[in-house]
Every structure is written in C-alpha cells, then in structure tokens.
PDB file of C-alpha atoms in Angstrom:
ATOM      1  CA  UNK A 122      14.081 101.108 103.186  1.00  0.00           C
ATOM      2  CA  UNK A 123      10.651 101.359 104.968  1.00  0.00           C
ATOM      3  CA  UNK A 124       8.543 103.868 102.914  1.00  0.00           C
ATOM      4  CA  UNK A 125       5.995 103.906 105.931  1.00  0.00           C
ATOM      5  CA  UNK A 126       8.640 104.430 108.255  1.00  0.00           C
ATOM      6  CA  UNK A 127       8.155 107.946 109.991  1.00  0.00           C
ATOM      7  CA  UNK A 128      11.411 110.097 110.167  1.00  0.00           C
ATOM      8  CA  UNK A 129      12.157 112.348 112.757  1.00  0.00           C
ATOM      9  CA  UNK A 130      12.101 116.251 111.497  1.00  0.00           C
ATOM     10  CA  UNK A 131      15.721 117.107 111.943  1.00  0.00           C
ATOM     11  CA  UNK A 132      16.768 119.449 115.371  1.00  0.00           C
ATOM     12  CA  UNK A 133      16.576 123.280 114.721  1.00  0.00           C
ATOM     13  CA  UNK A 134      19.566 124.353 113.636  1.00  0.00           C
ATOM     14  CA  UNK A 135      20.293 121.140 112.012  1.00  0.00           C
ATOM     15  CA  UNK A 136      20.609 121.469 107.925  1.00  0.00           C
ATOM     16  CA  UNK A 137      20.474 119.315 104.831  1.00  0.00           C
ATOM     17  CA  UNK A 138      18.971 116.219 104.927  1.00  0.00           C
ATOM     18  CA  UNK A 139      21.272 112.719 106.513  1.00  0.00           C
ATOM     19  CA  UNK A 140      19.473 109.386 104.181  1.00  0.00           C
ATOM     20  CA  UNK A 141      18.617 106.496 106.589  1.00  0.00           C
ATOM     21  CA  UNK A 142      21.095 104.580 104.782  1.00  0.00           C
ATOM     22  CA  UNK A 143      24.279 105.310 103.265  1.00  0.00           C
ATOM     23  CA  UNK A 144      25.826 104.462  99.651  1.00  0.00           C
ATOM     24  CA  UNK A 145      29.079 103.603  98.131  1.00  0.00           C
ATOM     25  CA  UNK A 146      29.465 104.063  94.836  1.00  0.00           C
ATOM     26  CA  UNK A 147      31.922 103.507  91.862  1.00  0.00           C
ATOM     27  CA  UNK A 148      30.458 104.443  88.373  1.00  0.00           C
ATOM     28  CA  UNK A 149      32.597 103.886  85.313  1.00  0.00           C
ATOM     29  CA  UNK A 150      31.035 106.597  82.775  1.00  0.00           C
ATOM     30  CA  UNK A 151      30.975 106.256  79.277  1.00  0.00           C
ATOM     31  CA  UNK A 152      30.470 109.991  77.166  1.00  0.00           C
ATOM     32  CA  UNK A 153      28.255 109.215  74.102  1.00  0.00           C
ATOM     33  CA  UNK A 154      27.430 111.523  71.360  1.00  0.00           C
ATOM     34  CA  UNK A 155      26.406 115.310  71.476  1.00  0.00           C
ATOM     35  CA  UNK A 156      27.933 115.261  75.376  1.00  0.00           C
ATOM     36  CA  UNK A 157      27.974 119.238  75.935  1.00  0.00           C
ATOM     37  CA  UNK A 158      29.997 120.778  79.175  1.00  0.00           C
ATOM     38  CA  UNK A 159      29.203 124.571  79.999  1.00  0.00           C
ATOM     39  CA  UNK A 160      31.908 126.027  82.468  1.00  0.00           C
ATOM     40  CA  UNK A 161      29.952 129.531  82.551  1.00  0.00           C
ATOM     41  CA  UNK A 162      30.951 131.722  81.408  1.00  0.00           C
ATOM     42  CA  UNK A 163      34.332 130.441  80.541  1.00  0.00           C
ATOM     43  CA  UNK A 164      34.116 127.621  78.515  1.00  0.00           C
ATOM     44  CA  UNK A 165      31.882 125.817  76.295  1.00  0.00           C
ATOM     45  CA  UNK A 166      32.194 122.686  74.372  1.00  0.00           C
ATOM     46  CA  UNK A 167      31.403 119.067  73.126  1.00  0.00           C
ATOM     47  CA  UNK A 168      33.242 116.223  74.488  1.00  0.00           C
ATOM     48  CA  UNK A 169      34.460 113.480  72.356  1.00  0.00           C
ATOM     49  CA  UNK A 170      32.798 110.134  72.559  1.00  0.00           C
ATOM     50  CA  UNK A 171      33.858 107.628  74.593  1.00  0.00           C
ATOM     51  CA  UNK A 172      35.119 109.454  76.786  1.00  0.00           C
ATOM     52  CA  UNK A 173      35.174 107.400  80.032  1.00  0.00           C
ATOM     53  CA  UNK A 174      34.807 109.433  83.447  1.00  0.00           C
ATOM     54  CA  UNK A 175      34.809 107.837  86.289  1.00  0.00           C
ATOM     55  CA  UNK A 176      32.590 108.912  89.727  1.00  0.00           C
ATOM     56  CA  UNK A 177      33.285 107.090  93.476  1.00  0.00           C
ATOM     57  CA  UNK A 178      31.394 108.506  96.353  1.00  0.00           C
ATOM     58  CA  UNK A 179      30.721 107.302  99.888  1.00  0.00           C
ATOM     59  CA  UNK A 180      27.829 109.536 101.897  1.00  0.00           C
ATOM     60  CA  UNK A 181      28.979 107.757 105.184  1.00  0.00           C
ATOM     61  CA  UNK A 182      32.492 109.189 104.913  1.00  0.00           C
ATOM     62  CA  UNK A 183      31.372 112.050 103.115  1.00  0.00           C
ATOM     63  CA  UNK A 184      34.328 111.354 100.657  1.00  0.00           C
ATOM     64  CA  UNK A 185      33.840 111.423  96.858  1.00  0.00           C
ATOM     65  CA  UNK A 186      36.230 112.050  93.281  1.00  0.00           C
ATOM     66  CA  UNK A 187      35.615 112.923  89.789  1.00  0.00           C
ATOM     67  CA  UNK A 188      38.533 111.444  86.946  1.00  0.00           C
ATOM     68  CA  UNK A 189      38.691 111.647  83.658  1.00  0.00           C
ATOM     69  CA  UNK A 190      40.702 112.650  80.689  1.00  0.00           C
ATOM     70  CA  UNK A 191      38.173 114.630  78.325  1.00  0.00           C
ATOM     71  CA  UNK A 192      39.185 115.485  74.947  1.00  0.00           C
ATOM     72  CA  UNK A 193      37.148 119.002  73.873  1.00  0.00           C
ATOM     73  CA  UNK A 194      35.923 118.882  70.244  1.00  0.00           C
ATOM     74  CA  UNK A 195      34.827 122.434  69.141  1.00  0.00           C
ATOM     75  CA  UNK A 196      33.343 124.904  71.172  1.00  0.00           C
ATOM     76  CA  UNK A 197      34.084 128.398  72.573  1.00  0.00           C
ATOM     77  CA  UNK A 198      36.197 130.040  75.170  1.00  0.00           C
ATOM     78  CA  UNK A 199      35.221 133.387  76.552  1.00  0.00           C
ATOM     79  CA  UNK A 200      38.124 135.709  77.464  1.00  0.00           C
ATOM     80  CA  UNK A 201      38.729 139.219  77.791  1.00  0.00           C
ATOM     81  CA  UNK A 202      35.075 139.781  76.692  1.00  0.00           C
ATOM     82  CA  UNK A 203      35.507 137.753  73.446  1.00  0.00           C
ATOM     83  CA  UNK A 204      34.786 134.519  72.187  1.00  0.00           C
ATOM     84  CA  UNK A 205      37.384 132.107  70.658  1.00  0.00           C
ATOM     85  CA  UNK A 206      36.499 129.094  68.289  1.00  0.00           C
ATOM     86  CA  UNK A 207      37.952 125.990  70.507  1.00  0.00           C
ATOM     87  CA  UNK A 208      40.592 124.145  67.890  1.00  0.00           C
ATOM     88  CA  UNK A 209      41.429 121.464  70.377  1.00  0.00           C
ATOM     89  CA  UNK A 210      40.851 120.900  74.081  1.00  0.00           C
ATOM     90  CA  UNK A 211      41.786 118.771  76.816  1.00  0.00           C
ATOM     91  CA  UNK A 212      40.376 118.916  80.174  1.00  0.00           C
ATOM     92  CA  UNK A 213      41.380 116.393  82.772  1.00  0.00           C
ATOM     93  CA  UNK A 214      39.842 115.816  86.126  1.00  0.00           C
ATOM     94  CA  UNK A 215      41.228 114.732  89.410  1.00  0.00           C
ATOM     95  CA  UNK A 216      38.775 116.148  91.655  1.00  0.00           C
ATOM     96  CA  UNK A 217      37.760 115.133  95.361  1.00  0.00           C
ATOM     97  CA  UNK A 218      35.358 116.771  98.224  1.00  0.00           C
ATOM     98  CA  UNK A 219      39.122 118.692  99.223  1.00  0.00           C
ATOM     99  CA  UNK A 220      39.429 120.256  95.790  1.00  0.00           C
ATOM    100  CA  UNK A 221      38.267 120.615  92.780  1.00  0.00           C
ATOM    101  CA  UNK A 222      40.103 123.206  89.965  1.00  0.00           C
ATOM    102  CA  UNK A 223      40.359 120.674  86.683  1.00  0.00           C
ATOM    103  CA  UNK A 224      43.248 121.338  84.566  1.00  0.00           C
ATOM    104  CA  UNK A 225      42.864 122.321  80.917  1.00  0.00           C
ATOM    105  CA  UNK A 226      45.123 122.566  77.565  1.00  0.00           C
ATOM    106  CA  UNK A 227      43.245 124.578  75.019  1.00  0.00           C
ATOM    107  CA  UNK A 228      44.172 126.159  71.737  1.00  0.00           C
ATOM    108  CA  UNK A 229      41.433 128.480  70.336  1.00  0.00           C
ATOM    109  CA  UNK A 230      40.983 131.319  67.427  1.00  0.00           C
ATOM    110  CA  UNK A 231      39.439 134.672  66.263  1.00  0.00           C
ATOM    111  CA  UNK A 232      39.634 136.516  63.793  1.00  0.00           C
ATOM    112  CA  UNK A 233      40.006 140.110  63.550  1.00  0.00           C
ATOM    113  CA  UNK A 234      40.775 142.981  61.183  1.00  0.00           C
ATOM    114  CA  UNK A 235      43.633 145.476  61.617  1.00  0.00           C
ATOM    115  CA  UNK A 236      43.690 149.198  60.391  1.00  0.00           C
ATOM    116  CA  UNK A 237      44.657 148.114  56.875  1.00  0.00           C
ATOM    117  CA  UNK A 238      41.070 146.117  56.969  1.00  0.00           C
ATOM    118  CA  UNK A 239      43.812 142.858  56.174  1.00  0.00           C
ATOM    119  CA  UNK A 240      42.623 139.645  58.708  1.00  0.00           C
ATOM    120  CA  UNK A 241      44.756 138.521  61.774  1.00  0.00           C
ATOM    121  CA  UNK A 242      44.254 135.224  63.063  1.00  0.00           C
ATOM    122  CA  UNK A 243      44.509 135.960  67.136  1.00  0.00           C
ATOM    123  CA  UNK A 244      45.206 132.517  68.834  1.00  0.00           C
ATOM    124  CA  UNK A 245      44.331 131.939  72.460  1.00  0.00           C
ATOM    125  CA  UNK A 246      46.647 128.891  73.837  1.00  0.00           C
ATOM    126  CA  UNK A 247      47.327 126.963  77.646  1.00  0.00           C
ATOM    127  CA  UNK A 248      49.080 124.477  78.442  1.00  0.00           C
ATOM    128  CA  UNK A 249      48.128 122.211  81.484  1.00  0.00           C
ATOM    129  CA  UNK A 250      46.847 124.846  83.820  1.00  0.00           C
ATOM    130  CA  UNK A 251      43.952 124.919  86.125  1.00  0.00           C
ATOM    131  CA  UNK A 252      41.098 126.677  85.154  1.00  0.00           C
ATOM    132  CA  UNK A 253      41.608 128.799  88.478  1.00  0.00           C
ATOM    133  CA  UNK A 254      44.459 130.390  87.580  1.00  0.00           C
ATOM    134  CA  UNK A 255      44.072 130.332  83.950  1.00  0.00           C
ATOM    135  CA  UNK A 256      46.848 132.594  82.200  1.00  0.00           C
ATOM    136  CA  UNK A 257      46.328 131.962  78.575  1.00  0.00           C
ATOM    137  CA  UNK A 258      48.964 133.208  75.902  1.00  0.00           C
ATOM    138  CA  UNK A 259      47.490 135.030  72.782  1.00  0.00           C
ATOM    139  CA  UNK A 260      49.755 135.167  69.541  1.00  0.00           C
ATOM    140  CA  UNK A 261      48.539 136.182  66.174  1.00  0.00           C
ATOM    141  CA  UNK A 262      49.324 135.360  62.273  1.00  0.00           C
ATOM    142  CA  UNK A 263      50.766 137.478  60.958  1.00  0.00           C
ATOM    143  CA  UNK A 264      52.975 137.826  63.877  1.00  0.00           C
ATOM    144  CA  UNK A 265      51.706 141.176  66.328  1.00  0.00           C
ATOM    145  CA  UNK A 266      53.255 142.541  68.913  1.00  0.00           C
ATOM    146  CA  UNK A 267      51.166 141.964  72.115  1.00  0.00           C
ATOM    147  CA  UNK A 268      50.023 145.590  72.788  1.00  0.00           C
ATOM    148  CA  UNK A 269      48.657 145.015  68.842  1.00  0.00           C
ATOM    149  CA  UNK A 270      46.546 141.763  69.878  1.00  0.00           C
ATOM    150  CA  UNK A 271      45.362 143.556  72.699  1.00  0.00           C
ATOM    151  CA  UNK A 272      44.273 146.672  70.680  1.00  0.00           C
ATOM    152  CA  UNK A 273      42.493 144.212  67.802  1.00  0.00           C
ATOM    153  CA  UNK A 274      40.949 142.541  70.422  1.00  0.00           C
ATOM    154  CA  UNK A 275      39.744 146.064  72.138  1.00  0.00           C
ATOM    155  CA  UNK A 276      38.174 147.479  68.729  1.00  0.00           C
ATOM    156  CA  UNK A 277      34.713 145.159  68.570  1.00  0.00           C
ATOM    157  CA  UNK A 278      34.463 146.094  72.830  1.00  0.00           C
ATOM    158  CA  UNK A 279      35.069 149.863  72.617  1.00  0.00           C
ATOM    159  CA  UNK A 280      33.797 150.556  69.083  1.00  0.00           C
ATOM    160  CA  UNK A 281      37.243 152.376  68.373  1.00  0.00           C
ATOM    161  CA  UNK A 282      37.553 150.696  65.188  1.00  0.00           C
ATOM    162  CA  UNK A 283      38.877 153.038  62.277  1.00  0.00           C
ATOM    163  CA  UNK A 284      35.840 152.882  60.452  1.00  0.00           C
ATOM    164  CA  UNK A 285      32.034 152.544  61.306  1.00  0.00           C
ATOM    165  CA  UNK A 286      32.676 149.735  57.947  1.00  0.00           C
ATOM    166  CA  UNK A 287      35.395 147.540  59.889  1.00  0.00           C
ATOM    167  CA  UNK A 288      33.301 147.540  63.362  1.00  0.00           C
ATOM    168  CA  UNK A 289      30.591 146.468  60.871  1.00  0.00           C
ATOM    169  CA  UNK A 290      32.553 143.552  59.356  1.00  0.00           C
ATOM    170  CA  UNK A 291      33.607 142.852  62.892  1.00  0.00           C
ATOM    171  CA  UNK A 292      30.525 142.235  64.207  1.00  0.00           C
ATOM    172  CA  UNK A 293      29.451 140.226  61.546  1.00  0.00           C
ATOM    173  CA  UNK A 294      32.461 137.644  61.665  1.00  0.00           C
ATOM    174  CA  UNK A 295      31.758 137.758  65.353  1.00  0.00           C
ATOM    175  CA  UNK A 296      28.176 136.693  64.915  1.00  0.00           C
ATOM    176  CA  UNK A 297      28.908 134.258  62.129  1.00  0.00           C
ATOM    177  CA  UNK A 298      31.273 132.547  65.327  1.00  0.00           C
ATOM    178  CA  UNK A 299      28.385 132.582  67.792  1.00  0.00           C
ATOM    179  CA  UNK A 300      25.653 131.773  65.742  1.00  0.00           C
ATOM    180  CA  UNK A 301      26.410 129.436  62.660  1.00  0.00           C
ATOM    181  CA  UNK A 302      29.189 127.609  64.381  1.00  0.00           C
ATOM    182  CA  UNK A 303      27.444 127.199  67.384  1.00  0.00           C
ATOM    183  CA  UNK A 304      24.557 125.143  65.069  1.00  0.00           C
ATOM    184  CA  UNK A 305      27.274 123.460  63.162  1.00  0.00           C
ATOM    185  CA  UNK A 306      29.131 121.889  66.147  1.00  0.00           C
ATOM    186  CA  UNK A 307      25.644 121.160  67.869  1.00  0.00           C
ATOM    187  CA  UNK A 308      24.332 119.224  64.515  1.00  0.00           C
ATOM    188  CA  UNK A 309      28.081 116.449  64.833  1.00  0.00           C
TER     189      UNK A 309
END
C-alpha cells in the first residue's frame, strides 16, 4: 500500500469504493463478558461468554459468512407490542452474502393480571425458526384459552382493563420489566 499513491476518482455512475488490494479473511471470535445483541426492535439480549463466532470474507470474490451457535442469557423480546423477559435463548447463525435470516429458539415471560386481579404467567416460546418468519406460541399458567392470552395481553395496549387500579398495577409490573431488569441483567 502506497499512501502517496494518487487514486483515480471512480467513473460517474460508478458507486462504493473498490480497495487497491483485496483481503481474505477467517476470524475465529471469542464473546467475552457483557456481549449485548440488539435485533431492533425484536430482540434484545446478552450473549453468554465464550461464545465463539466465526467471520470468513473475501472482497475479491465478494463472498463472505457469519457462524455461530449463541446461547441468549436474559434479555427481552418485543411482540405484539409487549415485552417478554427472555428465560433462555438460542440463536444460531449460518449466514452468507446469499442470505442471511438466523434461526432462533426462545422461551420468554410476562406477567399479567386477569379480571379477578389473580396473576397469569403468559409464556412466549419458538422452536428453531428464523427470525423472518417468526410464529411464536404463547401459553399461560394457569392454563388460558388463547382468545384469553390475547385479551390479557390487549388490556395494558388499549387501557380496557376492568379497573383504572389493575391498568395501574399493570403498568407498574411492566415498568419494573423494562427498567430494573434491564439494570440487573446489564450489571452480570
């Protein structure tokens, strides 16, 4: 590489920029502590140390890949305008310059309150899909039929709750998710 060299200004109509020299590479990654990944708005979560990912790319050939097998630790998965607390996570990665839509197996939680004010656990799972057509499967304990979940999980959204005091305690256990949670999983 000759810093002095002058380069010729690219052709109009040309774009991006072509480097005077080209690169293969093969790195062998190695995740250390307090590793975040933000799929936004979707996903949000630490990944577990020593996690090894592995990046080959070749600018001649214009050919490159992403693999790995990340475990998720904590976290939060936004869907259908709420946010559930990330139990465990897997996200694995076979990607190339052709296509990239990683695969993920998640289990997550919230909590809500029904009309007798008694909790419901609402529990967000998926296995091995990719996070473009991501289908997840909500279930709830104690057991609720699915047109329940889906009205416990409408109540914080469209302020239909029974009682201005439930959307009140709603909120709160909501914010308690988002704010002290958030901290607590940042501070491991």
């Amino acid at each position: 590489i000759n810093p002095k060299k002058k380069r010729k200004k690219a052709k109009t109509g040309e774009t991006g920029f072509k480097p005077s020299i080209n690169f293969n590479i093969n790195l062998a990654l190695m995740i250390g502590h307090k590793v975040q990944i933000d799929v936004n708005p979707f996903l949000r979560s630490l990944i577990a140390p020593s996690t090894p990912i592995y990046v080959a790319a070749d600018t001649a050939s214009g050919v490159w890949s992403i693999k790995g097998d990340i475990v998720l630790r904590g976290g939060e998965i936004s869907y259908l305008n709420r946010n559930f607390y990330l139990k465990q996570g897997r996200l694995i990665l076979n990607e190339t310059q052709d296509h990239f839509d990683p695969n993920i197996t998640v289990r997550a939680e919230t909590r809500e309150r029904d009309s007798n004010g008694d909790n419901v656990n609402i529990i967000l799972s998926a296995i091995s899909q990719n996070l473009s057509k991501f289908n997840a499967v909500l279930s709830s304990i104690p057991a609720r039929s699915e047109s329940e979940i889906m009205g416990l999980l409408g109540q914080i959204v469209s302020g239909d709750a029974n009682s201005v005091g439930n959307l009140v305690l709603s909120g709160m256990d909501y914010g308690v998710q988002v704010t002290l949670l958030r901290k607590f999983e940042n501070s491991l």
